[in-house]
CSV table of C-alpha atoms in Angstrom, one decimal:
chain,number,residue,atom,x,y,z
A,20,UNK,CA,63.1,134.3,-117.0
A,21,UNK,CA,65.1,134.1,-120.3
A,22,UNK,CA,69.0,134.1,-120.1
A,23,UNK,CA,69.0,136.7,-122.9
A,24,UNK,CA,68.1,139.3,-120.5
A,25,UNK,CA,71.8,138.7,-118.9
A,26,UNK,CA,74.5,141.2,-120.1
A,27,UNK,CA,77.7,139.3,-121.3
A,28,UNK,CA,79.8,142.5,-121.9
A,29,UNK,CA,83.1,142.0,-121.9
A,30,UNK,CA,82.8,138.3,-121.6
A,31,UNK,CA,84.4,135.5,-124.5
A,32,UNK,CA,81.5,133.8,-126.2
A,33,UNK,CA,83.0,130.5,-125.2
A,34,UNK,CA,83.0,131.4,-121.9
A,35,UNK,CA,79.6,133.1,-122.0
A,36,UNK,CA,77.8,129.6,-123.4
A,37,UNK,CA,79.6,127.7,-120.2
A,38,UNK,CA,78.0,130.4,-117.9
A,39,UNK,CA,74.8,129.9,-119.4
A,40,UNK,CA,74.9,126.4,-119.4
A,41,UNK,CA,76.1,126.5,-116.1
A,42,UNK,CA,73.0,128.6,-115.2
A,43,UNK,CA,70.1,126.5,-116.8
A,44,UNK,CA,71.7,123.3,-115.0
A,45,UNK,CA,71.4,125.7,-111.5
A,46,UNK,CA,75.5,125.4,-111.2
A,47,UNK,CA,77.6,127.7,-110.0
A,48,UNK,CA,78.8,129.6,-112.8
A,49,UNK,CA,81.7,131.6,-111.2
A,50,UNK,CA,84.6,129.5,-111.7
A,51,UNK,CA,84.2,129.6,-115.4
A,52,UNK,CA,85.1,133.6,-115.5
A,53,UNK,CA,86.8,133.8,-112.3
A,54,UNK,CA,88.1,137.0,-113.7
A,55,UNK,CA,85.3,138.6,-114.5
A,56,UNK,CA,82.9,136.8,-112.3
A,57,UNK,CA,82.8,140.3,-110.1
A,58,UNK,CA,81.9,142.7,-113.5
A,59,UNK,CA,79.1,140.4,-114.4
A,60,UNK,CA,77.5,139.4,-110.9
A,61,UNK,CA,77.3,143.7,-110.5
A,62,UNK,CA,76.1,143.6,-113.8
A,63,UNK,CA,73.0,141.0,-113.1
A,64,UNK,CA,72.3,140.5,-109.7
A,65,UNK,CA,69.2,140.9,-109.8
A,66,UNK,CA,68.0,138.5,-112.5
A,67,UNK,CA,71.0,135.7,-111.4
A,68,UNK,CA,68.8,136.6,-107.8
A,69,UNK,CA,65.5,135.8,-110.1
A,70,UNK,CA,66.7,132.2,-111.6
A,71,UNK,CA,68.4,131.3,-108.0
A,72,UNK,CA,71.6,131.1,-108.6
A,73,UNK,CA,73.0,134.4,-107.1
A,74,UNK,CA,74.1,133.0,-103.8
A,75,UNK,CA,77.0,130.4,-104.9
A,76,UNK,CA,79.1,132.5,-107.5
A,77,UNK,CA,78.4,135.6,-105.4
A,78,UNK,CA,79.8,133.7,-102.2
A,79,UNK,CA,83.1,132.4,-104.0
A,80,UNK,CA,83.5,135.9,-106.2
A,81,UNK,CA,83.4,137.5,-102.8
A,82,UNK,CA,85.7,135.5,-101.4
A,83,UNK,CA,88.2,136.2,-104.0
A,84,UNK,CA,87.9,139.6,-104.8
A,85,UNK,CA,89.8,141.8,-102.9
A,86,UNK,CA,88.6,145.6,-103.5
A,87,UNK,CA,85.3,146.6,-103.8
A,88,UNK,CA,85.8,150.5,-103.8
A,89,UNK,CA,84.9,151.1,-107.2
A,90,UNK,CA,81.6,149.9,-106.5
A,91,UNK,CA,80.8,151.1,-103.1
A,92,UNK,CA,79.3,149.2,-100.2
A,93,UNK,CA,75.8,150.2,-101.4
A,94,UNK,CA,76.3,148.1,-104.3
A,95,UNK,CA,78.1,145.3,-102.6
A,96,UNK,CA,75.4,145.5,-100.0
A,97,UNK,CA,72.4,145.6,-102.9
A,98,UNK,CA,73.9,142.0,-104.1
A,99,UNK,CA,74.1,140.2,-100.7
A,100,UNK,CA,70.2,141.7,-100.1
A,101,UNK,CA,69.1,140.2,-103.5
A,102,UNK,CA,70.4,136.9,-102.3
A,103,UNK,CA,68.1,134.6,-100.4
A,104,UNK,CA,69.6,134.9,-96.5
A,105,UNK,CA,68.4,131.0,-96.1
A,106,UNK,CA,70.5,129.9,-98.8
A,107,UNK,CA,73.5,131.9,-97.7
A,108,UNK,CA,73.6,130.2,-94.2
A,109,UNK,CA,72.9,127.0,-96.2
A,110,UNK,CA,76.2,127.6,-98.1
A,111,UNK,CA,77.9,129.3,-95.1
A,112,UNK,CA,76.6,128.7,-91.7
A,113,UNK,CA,76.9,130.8,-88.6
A,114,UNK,CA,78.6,127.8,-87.0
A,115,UNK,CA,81.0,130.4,-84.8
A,116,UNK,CA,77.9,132.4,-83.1
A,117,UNK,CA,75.8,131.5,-80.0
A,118,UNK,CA,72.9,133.3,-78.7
A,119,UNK,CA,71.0,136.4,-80.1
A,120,UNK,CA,73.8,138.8,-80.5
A,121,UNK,CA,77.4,139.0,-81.7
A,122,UNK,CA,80.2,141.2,-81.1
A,123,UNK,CA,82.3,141.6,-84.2
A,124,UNK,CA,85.5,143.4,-85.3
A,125,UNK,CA,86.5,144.9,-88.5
A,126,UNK,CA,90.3,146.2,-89.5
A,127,UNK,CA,90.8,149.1,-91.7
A,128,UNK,CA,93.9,151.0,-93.0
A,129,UNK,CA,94.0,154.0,-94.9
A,130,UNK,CA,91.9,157.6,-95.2
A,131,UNK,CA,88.8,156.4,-95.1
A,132,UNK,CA,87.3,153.5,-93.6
A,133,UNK,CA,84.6,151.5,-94.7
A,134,UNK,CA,82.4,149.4,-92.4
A,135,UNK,CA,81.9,147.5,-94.9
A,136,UNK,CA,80.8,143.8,-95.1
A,137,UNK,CA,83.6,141.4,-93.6
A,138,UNK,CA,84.1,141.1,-89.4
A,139,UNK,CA,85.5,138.8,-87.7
A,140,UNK,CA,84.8,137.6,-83.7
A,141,UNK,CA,88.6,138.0,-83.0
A,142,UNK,CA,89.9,141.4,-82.1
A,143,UNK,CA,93.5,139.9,-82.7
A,144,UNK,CA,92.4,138.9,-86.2
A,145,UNK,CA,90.8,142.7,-86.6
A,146,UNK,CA,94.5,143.9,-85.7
A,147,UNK,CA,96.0,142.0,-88.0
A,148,UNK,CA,93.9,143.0,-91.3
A,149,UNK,CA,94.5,146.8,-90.3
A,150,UNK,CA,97.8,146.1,-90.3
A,151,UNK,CA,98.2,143.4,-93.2
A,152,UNK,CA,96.2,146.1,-95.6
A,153,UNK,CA,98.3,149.2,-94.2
A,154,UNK,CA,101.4,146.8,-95.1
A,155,UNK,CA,100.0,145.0,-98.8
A,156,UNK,CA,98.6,148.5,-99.9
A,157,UNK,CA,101.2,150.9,-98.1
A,158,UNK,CA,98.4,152.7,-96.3
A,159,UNK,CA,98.5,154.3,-92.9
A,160,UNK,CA,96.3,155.2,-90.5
A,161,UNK,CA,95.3,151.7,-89.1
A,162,UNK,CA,92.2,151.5,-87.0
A,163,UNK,CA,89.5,148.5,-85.5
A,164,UNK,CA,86.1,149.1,-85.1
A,165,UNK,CA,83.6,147.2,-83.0
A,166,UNK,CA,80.0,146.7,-83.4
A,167,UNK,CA,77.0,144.4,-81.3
A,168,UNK,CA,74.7,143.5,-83.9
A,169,UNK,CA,71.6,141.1,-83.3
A,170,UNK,CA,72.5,137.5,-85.4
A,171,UNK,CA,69.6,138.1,-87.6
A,172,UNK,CA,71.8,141.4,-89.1
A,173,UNK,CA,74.6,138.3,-90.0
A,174,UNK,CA,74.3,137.0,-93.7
A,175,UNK,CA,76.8,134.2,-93.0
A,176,UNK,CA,79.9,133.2,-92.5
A,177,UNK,CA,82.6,132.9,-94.5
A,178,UNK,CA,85.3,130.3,-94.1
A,179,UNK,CA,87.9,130.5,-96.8
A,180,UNK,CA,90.5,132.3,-95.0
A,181,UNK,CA,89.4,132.8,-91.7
A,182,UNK,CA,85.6,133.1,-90.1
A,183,UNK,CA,84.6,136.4,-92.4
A,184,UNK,CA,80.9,137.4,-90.6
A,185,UNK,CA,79.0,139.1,-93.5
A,186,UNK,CA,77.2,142.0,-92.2
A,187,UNK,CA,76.3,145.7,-92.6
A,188,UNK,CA,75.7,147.0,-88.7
A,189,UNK,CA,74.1,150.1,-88.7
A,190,UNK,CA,76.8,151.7,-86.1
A,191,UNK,CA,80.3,150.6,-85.6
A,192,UNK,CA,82.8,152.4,-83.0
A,193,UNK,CA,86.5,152.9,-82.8
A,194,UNK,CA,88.6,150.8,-80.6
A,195,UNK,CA,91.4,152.4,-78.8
A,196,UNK,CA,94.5,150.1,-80.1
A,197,UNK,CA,98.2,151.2,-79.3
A,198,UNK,CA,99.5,151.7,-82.8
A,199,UNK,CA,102.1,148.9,-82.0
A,200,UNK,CA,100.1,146.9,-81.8
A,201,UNK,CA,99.4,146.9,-85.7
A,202,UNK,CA,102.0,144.4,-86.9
A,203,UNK,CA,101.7,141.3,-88.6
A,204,UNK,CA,103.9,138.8,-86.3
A,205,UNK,CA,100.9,139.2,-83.7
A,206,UNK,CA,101.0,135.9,-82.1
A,207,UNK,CA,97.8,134.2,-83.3
């Protein structure tokens, strides 16, 4: 597949002839736009997913990208689907998980909640992103959700920051938590 069919909108030249050198050698390309790694990754997906080398830029732009509303889960969800699930745990293994199933947590503040990729095993650590987001974006209406989800549903597992499950579970359910409880000096 020819490199020509990648769309460099937006991105310097110089920076554009790293990428694509970055590319042909099968490097990970991201941390030579970090800014606009996210833009161009939506952009491509699907032929970076075509020359195989989706998963390691995708995995670090992730990790450092911290809103994905104005592309919408589908689309978030599209580019972890065009990347090879093998390669991901590769990159990221499920080291935290036993067994066949997992029970994750997800934290979400604000007036609408997205089950969207990123869970965690710790329902303290669920509390604390509800209430670190209601806090860093001045949002309200904190709230966990819980899902059971077979381990073949997990992408992988993120470990920048904290354990970060990717998955997409099909059904998620509220968890009753006293709103005090939302704070961030929860002991950890």
């Amino acid at each position: 597949m020819s490199l020509d069919l990648l769309d460099f909108a937006g991105i310097e030249e110089a920076d554009a002839q790293h990428v694509r050198a970055a590319i042909e050698r099968g490097d990970n390309f991201q941390s030579y736009i970090p800014s606009d790694a996210l833009d161009f990754i939506v952009r491509n997906y699907r032929a970076l997913g075509r020359l195989q080398v989706l998963e390691p830029a995708w995995l670090d732009c992730y990790v450092h990208s911290s809103h994905f509303s104005a592309y919408g889960i589908e689309t978030i969800k599209a580019i972890f689907d065009a990347c090879d699930r093998q390669r991901l745990r590769t990159l990221k293994p499920l080291t935290q998980i036993t067994g066949d199933r997992a029970t994750l947590f997800r934290g979400c503040a604000g007036p609408v909640h997205t089950l969207g990729m990123s869970w965690t095993s710790s329902l303290d650590k669920a509390i604390w992103y509800a209430a670190h987001h209601a806090s860093y974006y001045n949002l309200a209406d904190c709230a966990v959700y819980v899902t059971t989800i077979s381990v073949s549903e997990v992408y992988c597992c993120l470990d920048h920051y904290d354990h970060d499950f990717i998955a997409h579970p099909s059904s998620a359910w509220r968890v009753d938590v006293p709103a005090e409880e939302f704070r961030l000096d929860r002991p950890r």
